[in-house]
CSV table of C-alpha atoms in Angstrom, one decimal:
chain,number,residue,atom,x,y,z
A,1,UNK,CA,-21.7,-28.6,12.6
A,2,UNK,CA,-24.4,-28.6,10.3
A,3,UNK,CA,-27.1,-28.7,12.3
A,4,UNK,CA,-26.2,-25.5,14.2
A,5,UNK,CA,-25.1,-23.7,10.9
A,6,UNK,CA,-28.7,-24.5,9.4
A,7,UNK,CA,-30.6,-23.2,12.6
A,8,UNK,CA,-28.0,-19.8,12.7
A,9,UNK,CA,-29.1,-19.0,9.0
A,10,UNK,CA,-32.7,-20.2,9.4
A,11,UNK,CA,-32.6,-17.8,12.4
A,12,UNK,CA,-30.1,-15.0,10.5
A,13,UNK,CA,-33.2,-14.8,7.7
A,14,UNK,CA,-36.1,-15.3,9.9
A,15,UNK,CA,-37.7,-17.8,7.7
A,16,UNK,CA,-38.4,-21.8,7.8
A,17,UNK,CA,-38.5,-21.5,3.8
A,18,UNK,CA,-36.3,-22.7,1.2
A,19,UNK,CA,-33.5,-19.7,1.4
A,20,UNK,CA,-31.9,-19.2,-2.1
A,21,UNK,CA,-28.1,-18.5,-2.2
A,22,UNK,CA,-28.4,-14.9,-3.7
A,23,UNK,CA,-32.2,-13.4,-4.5
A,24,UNK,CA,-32.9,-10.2,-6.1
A,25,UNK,CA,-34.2,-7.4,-3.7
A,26,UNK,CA,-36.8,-4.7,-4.8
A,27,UNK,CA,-36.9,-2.1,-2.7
A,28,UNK,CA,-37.6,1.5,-4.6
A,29,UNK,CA,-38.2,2.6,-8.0
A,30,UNK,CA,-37.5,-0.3,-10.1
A,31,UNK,CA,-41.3,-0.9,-10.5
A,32,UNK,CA,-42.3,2.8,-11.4
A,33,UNK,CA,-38.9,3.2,-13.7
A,34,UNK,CA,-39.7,-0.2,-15.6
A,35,UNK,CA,-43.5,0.9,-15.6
A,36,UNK,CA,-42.4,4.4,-17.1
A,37,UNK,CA,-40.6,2.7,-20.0
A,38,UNK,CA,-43.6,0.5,-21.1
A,39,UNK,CA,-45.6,4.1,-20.8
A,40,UNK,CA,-43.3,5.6,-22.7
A,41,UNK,CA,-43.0,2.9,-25.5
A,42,UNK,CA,-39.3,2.8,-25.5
A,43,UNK,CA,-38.2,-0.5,-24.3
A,44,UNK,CA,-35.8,-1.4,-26.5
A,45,UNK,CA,-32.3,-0.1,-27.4
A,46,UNK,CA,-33.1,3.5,-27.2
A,47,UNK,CA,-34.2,5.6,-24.8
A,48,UNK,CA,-33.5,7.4,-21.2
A,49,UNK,CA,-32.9,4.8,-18.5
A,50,UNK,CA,-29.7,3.8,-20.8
A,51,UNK,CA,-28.0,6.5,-20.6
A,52,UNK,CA,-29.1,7.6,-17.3
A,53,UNK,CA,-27.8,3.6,-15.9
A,54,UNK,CA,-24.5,4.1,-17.6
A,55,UNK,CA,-23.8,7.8,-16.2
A,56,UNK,CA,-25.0,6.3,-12.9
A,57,UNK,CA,-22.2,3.0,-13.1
A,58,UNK,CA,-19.5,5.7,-14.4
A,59,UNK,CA,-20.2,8.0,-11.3
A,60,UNK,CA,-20.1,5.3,-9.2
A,61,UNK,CA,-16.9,3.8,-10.0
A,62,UNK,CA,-15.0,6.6,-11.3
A,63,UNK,CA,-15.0,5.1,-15.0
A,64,UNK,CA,-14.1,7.2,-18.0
A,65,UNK,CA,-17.2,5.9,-19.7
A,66,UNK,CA,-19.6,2.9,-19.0
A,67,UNK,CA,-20.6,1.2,-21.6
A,68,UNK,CA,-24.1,-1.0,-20.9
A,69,UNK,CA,-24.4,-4.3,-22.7
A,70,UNK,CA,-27.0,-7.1,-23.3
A,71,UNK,CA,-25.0,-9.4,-20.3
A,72,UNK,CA,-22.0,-9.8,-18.7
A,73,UNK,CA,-20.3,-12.0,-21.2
A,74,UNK,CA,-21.0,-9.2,-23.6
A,75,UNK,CA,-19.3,-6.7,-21.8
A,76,UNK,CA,-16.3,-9.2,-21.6
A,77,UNK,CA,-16.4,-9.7,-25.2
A,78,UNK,CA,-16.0,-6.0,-26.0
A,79,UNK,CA,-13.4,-5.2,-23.3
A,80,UNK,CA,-11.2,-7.9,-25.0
A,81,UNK,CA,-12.1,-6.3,-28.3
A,82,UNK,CA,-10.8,-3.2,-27.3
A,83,UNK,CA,-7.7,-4.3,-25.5
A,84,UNK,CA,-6.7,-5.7,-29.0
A,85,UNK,CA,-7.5,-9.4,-28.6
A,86,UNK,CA,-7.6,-11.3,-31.9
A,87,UNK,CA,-8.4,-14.7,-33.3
A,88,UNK,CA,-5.6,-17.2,-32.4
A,89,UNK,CA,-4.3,-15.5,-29.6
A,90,UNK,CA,-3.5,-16.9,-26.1
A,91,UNK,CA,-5.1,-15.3,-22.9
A,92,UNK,CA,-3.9,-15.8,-19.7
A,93,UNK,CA,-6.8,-16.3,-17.2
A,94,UNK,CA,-7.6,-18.3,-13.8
A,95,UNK,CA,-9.3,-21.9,-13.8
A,96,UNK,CA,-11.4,-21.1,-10.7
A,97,UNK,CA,-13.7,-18.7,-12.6
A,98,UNK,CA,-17.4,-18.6,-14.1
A,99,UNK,CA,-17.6,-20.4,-18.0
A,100,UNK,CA,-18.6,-17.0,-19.1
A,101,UNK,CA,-14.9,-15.4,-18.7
A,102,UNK,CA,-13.5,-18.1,-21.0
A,103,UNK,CA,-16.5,-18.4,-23.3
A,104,UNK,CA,-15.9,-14.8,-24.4
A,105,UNK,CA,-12.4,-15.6,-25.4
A,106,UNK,CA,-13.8,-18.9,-27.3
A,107,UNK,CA,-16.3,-17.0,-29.2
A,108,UNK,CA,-13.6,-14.3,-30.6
A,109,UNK,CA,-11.6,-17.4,-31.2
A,110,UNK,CA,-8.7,-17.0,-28.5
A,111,UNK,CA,-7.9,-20.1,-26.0
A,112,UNK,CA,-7.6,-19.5,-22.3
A,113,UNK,CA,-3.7,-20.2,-20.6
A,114,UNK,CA,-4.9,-20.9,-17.0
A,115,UNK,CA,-2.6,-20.0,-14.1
A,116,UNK,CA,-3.3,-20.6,-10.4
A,117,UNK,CA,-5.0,-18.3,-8.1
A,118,UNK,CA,-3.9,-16.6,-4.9
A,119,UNK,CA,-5.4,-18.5,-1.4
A,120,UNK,CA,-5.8,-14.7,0.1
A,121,UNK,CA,-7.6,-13.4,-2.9
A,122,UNK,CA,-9.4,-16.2,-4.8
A,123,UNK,CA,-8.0,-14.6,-7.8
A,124,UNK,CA,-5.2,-14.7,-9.8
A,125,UNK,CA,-2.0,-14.9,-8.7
A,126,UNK,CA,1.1,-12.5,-9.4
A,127,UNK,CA,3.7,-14.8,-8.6
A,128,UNK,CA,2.2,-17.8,-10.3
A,129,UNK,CA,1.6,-15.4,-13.4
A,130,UNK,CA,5.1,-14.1,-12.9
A,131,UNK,CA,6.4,-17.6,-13.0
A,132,UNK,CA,4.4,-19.2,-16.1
A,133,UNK,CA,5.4,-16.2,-18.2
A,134,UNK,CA,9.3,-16.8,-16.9
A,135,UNK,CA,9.0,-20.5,-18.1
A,136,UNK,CA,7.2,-19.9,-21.0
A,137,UNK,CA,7.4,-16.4,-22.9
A,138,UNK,CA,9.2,-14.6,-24.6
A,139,UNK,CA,9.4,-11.1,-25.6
A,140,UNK,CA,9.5,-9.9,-29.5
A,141,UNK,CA,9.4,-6.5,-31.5
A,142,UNK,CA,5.6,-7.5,-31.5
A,143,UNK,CA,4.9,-7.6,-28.4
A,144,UNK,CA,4.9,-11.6,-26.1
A,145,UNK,CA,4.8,-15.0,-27.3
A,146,UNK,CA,4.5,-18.2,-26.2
A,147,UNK,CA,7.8,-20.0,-26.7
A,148,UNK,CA,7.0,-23.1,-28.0
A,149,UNK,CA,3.7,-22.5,-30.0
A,150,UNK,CA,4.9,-18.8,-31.3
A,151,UNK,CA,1.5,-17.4,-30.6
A,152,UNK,CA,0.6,-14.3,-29.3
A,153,UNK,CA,0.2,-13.9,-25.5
A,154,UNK,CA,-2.5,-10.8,-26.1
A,155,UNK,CA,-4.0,-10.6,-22.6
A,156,UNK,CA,-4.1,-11.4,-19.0
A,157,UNK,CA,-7.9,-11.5,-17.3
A,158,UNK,CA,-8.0,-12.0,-13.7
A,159,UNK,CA,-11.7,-12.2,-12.2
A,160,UNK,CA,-12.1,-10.8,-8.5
A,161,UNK,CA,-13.8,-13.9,-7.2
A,162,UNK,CA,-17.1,-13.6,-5.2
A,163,UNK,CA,-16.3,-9.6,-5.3
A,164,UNK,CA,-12.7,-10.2,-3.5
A,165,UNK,CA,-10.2,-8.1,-5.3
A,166,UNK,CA,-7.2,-10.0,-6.8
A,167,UNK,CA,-3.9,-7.9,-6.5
A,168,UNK,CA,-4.0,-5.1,-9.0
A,169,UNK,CA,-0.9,-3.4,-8.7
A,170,UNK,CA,1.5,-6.4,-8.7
A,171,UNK,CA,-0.3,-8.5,-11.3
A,172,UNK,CA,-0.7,-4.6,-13.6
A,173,UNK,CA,3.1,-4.7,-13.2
A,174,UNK,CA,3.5,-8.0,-14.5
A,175,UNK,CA,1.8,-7.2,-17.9
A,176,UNK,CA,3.8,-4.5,-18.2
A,177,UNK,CA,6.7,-6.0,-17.6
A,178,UNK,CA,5.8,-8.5,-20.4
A,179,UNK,CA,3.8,-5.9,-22.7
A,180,UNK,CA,0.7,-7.5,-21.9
A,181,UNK,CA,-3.1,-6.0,-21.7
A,182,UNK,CA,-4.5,-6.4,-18.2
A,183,UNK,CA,-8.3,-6.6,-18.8
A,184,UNK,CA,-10.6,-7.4,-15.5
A,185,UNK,CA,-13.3,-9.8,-15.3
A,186,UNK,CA,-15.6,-7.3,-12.4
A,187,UNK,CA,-18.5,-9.2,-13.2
A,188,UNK,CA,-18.7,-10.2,-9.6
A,189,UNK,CA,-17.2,-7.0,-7.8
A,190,UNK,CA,-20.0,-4.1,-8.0
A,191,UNK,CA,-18.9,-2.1,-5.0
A,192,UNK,CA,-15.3,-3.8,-4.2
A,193,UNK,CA,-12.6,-1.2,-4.0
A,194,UNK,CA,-8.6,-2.1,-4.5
A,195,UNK,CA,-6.6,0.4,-2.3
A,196,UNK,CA,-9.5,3.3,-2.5
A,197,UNK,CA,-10.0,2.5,-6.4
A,198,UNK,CA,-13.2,0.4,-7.7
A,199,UNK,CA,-12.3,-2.9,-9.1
A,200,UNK,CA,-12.4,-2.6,-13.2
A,201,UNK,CA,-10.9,1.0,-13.2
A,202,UNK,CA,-7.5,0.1,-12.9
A,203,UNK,CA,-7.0,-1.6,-16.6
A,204,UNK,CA,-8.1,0.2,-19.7
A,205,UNK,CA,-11.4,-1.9,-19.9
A,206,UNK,CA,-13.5,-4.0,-17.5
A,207,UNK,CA,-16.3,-5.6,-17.3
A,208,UNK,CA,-20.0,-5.9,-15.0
A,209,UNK,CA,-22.5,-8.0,-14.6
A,210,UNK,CA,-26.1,-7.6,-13.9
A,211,UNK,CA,-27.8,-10.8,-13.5
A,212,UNK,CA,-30.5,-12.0,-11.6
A,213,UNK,CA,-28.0,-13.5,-8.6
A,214,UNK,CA,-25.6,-10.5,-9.1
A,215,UNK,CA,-25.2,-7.6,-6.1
A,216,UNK,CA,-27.7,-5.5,-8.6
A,217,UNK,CA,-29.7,-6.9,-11.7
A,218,UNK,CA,-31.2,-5.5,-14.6
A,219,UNK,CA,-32.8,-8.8,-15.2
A,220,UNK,CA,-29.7,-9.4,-17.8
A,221,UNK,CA,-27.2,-6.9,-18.5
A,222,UNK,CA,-23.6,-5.9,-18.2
A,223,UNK,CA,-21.8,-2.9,-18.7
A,224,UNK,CA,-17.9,-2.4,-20.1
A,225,UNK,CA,-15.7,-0.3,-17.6
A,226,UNK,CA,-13.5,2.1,-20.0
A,227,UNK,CA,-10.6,4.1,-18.1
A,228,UNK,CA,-10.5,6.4,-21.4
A,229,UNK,CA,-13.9,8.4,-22.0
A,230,UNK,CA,-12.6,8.3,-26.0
A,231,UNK,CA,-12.0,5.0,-26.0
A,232,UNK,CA,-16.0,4.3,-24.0
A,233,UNK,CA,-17.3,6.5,-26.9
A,234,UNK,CA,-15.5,3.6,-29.6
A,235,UNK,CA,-16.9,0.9,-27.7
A,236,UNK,CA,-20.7,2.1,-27.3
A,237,UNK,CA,-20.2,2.7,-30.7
A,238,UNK,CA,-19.3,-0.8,-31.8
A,239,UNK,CA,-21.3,-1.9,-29.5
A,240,UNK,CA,-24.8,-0.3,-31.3
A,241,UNK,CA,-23.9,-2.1,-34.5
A,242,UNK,CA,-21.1,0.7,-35.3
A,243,UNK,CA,-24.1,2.8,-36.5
A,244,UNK,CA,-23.2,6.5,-37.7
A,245,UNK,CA,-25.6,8.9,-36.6
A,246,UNK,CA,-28.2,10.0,-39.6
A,247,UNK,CA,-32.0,11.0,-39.9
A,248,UNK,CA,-32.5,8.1,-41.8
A,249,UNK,CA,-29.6,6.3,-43.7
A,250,UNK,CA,-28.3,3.0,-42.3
A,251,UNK,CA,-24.5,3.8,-42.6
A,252,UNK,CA,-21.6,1.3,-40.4
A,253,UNK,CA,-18.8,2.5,-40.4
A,254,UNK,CA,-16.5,-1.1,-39.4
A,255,UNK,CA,-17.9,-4.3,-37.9
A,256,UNK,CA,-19.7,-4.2,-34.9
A,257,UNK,CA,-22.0,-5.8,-32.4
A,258,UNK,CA,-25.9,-5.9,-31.3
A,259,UNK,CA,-24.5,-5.8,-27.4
A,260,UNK,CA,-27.1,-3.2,-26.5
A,261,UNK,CA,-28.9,-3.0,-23.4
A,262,UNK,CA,-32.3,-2.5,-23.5
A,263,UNK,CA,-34.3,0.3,-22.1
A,264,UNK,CA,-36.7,-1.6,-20.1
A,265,UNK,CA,-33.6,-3.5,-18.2
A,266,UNK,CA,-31.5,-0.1,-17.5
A,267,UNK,CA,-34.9,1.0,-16.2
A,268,UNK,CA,-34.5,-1.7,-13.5
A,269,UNK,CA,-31.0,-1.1,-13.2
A,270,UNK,CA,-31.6,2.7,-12.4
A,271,UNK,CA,-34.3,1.9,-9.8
A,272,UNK,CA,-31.1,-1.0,-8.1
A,273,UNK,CA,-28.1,1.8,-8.3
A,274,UNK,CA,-30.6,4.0,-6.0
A,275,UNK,CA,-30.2,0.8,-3.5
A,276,UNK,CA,-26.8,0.1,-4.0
A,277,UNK,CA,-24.9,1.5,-0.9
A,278,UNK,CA,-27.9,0.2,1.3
A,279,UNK,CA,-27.2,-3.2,-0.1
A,280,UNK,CA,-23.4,-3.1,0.9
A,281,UNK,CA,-23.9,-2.0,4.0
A,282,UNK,CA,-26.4,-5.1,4.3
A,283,UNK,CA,-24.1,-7.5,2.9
A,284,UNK,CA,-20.7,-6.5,5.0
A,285,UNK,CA,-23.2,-6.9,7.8
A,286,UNK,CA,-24.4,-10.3,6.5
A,287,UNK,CA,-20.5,-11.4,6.4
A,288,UNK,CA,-19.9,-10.2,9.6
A,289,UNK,CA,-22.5,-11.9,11.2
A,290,UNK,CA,-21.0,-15.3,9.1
A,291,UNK,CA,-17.9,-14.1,10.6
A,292,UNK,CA,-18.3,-14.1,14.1
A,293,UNK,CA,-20.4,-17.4,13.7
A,294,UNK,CA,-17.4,-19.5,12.0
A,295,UNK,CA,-15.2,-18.2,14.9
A,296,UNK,CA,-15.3,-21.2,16.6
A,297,UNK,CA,-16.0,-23.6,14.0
A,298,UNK,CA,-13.8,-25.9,12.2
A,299,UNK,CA,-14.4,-24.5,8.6
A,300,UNK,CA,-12.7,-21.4,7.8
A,301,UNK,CA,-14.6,-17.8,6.8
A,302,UNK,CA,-13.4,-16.2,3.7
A,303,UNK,CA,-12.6,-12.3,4.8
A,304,UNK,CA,-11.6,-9.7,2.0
A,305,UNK,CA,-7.8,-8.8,1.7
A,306,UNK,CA,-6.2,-6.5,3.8
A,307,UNK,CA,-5.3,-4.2,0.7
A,308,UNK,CA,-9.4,-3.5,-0.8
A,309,UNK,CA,-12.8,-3.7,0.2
A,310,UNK,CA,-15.2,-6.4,-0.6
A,311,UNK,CA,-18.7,-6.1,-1.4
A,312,UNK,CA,-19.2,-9.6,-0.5
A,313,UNK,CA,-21.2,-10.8,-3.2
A,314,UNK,CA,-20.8,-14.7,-2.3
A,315,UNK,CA,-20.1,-15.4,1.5
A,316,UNK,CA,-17.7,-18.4,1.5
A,317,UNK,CA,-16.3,-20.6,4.0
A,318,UNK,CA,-13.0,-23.3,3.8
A,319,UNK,CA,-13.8,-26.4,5.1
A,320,UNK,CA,-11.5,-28.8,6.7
A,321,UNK,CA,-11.3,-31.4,3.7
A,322,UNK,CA,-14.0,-32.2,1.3
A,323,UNK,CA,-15.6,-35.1,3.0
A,324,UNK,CA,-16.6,-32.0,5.4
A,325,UNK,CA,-17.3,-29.7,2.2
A,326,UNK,CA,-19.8,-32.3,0.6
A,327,UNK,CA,-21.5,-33.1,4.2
A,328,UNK,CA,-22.1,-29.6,4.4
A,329,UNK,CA,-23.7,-29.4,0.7
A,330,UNK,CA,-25.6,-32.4,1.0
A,331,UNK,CA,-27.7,-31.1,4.5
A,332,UNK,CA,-28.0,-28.1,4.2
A,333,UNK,CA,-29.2,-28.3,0.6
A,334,UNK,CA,-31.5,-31.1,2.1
A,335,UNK,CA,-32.4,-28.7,4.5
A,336,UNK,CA,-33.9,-25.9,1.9
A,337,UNK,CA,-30.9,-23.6,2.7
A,338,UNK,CA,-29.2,-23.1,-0.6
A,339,UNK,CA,-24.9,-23.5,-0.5
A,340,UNK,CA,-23.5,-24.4,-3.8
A,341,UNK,CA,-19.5,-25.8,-4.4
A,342,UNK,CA,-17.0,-23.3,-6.5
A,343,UNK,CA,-17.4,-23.7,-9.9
A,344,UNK,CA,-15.7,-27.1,-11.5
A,345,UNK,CA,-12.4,-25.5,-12.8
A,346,UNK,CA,-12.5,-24.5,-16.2
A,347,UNK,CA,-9.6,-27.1,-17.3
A,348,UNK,CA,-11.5,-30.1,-15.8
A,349,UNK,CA,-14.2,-28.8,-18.9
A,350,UNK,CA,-14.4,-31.2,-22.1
A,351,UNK,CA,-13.7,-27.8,-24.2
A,352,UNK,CA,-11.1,-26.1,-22.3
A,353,UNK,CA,-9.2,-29.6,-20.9
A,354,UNK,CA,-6.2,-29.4,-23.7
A,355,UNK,CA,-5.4,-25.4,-23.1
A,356,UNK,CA,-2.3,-24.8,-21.5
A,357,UNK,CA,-1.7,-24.3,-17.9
A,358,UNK,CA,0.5,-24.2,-15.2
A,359,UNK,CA,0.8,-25.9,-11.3
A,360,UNK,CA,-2.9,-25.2,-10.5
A,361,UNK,CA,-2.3,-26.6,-6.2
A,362,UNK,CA,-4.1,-23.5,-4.8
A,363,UNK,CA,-7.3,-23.8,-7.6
A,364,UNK,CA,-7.4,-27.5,-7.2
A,365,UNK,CA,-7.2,-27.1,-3.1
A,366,UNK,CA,-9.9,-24.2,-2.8
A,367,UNK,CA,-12.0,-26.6,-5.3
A,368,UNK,CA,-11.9,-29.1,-2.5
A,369,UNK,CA,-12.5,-27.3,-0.2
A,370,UNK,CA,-14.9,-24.4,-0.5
A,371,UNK,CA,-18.5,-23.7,-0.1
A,372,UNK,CA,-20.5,-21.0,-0.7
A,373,UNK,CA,-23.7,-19.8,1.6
A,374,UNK,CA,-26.3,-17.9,1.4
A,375,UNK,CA,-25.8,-14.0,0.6
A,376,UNK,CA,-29.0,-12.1,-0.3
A,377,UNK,CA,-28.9,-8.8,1.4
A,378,UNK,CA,-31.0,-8.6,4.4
A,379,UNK,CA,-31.2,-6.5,7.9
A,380,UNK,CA,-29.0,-8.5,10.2
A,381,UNK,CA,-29.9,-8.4,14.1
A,382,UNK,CA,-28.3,-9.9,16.6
């Protein structure tokens, strides 16, 4: 099968060249908005394009307040911050995720609990969550504890994998149930909507990415999602080293963070948001296209679930078994036609091996199995 999946991608981006698994595209105004800021002299922390980006991602996704950051992993840092996440906590989290989701609980000294993910969604499940929390919390006057350790469960942070949406409202009534903050991981999921809402404005804080591979890219760059517009005006706030406004004194008002974007990147990002709805149009085509193709092939195409709309960041496919998943990789990586594995899951990692975890059969399955292809955003043709 892989020499006819080559030649359909070869011929799906009209190109004999190597073909990267998600490229930037710059199509519009990023060059005269990026040029402006050097004109201008503001390309650091202050200046227009900021603010400007951040209205744009609020308007877009019906946030309260978007906050920009200096990356993704930043953002995620910030939205735990606010959700009340403290040192010594335990956050409940998916294994089949980027490091960066459980790096930004290490570096505000929390450890990751991983549970398993759904098949449908990628993402984490409610039922697994459900079950872990049945087996092994407990609820207290101050809030949800593991049993055996004592230790605070703070937080539960599902990521929508590859832009797929994980199930909002069942895994949202979950934390409830157990007085638990639901914080989202949207890094991947710019333009993915759960039942008519945009992923990362269902919990109280969120967080975007922007890098180079990501749907848009300020170069590097994330922003925090805040349902609340008081609570987005805290966290720019922290986020700009909790800096009170003055003429001229340096006055901080409680700790804070140097997470700002700067100008020159929301000046790229400003120039990509103008783009945006062309690109999602380009890559629901591209998945289509990947759809119809894997029709009558062994390996099976990864759609978005019935209940939201993916942007389709990473098109993936299931193979059969992974002696068919590492064939695949192997040629058409050969080949110059990029495909990359899912990410080794975070527990199989020397640093995050001892955290606790549940039955992990659907994470440890789709790590067998799945493949990721190629995804920039092109015109598709038949």
């Amino acid at each position: 099968m892989h020499t006819q999946l080559i030649r359909f991608i070869r011929d799906t981006y009209k190109t004999d060249d190597f073909i990267p698994l998600h490229a930037p595209t710059f199509a519009g105004n990023e060059r005269k908005y990026v040029l402006d800021t050097l004109d201008s002299t503001f390309v650091s922390s202050v200046g227009a394009y900021v603010e400007r980006f951040e209205q744009q991602i609020a308007e877009f996704t019906g946030a309260g307040r978007a906050v920009a950051t200096m990356n993704g992993t930043a953002a995620l840092h910030i939205a735990l911050y606010m959700a009340g996440v403290k040192a010594g906590d335990l956050v409940i989290t998916q294994p089949l995720t980027f490091v960066a989701t459980c790096n930004a609980l290490h570096h505000m000294g929390a450890e990751p609990v991983f549970v398993d993910v759904s098949r449908q969604s990628l993402g984490l499940c409610p039922v697994a969550l459900a079950d872990w929390l049945a087996a092994n919390a407990q609820r207290t006057e101050s809030g949800c504890v593991h049993k055996a350790s004592g230790r605070p469960l703070r937080a539960v942070v599902p990521m929508h994998t590859f832009g797929h949406p994980v199930e909002l409202d069942e895994l949202q009534a979950v934390c409830r149930e157990w007085n638990i903050a639901l914080v989202e991981d949207a890094a991947e999921s710019l333009g993915s909507f759960y039942k008519g809402k945009h992923t990362g404005t269902i919990s109280d804080f969120a967080a975007l990415s922007f890098n180079g591979n990501k749907i848009i890219t300020t170069g590097g760059g994330g922003m925090v999602l805040c349902r609340d517009a008081q609570q987005g005006a805290r966290a720019k706030h922290i986020t700009t080293t909790a800096k009170v406004p003055h003429p001229f004194e340096f006055y901080h008002d409680e700790p804070g963070f140097n997470y700002r974007m700067p100008n020159l990147n929301a000046a790229l990002g400003c120039g990509q948001m103008e783009k945006l709805p062309r690109f999602l149009e380009q890559k629901r085509a591209l998945a289509m296209h990947y759809a119809e193709f894997f029709k009558d092939q062994p390996c099976q195409f990864v759609t978005e679930p019935s209940y939201g709309r993916s942007n389709y960041w990473l098109n993936a496919i299931v193979c059969e078994d992974q002696t068919q998943r590492d064939t695949l990789l192997t040629e058409l990586n050969k080949a110059g036609v990029m495909t990359r594995p899912v990410w080794k899951l975070m527990h199989r990692l020397p640093m995050f091996s001892h955290a606790l975890r549940g039955e992990l059969n659907n994470a440890e399955w789709l790590e067998a199995h799945l493949v990721n292809l190629p995804s920039s955003p092109i015109e598709v043709t038949s």
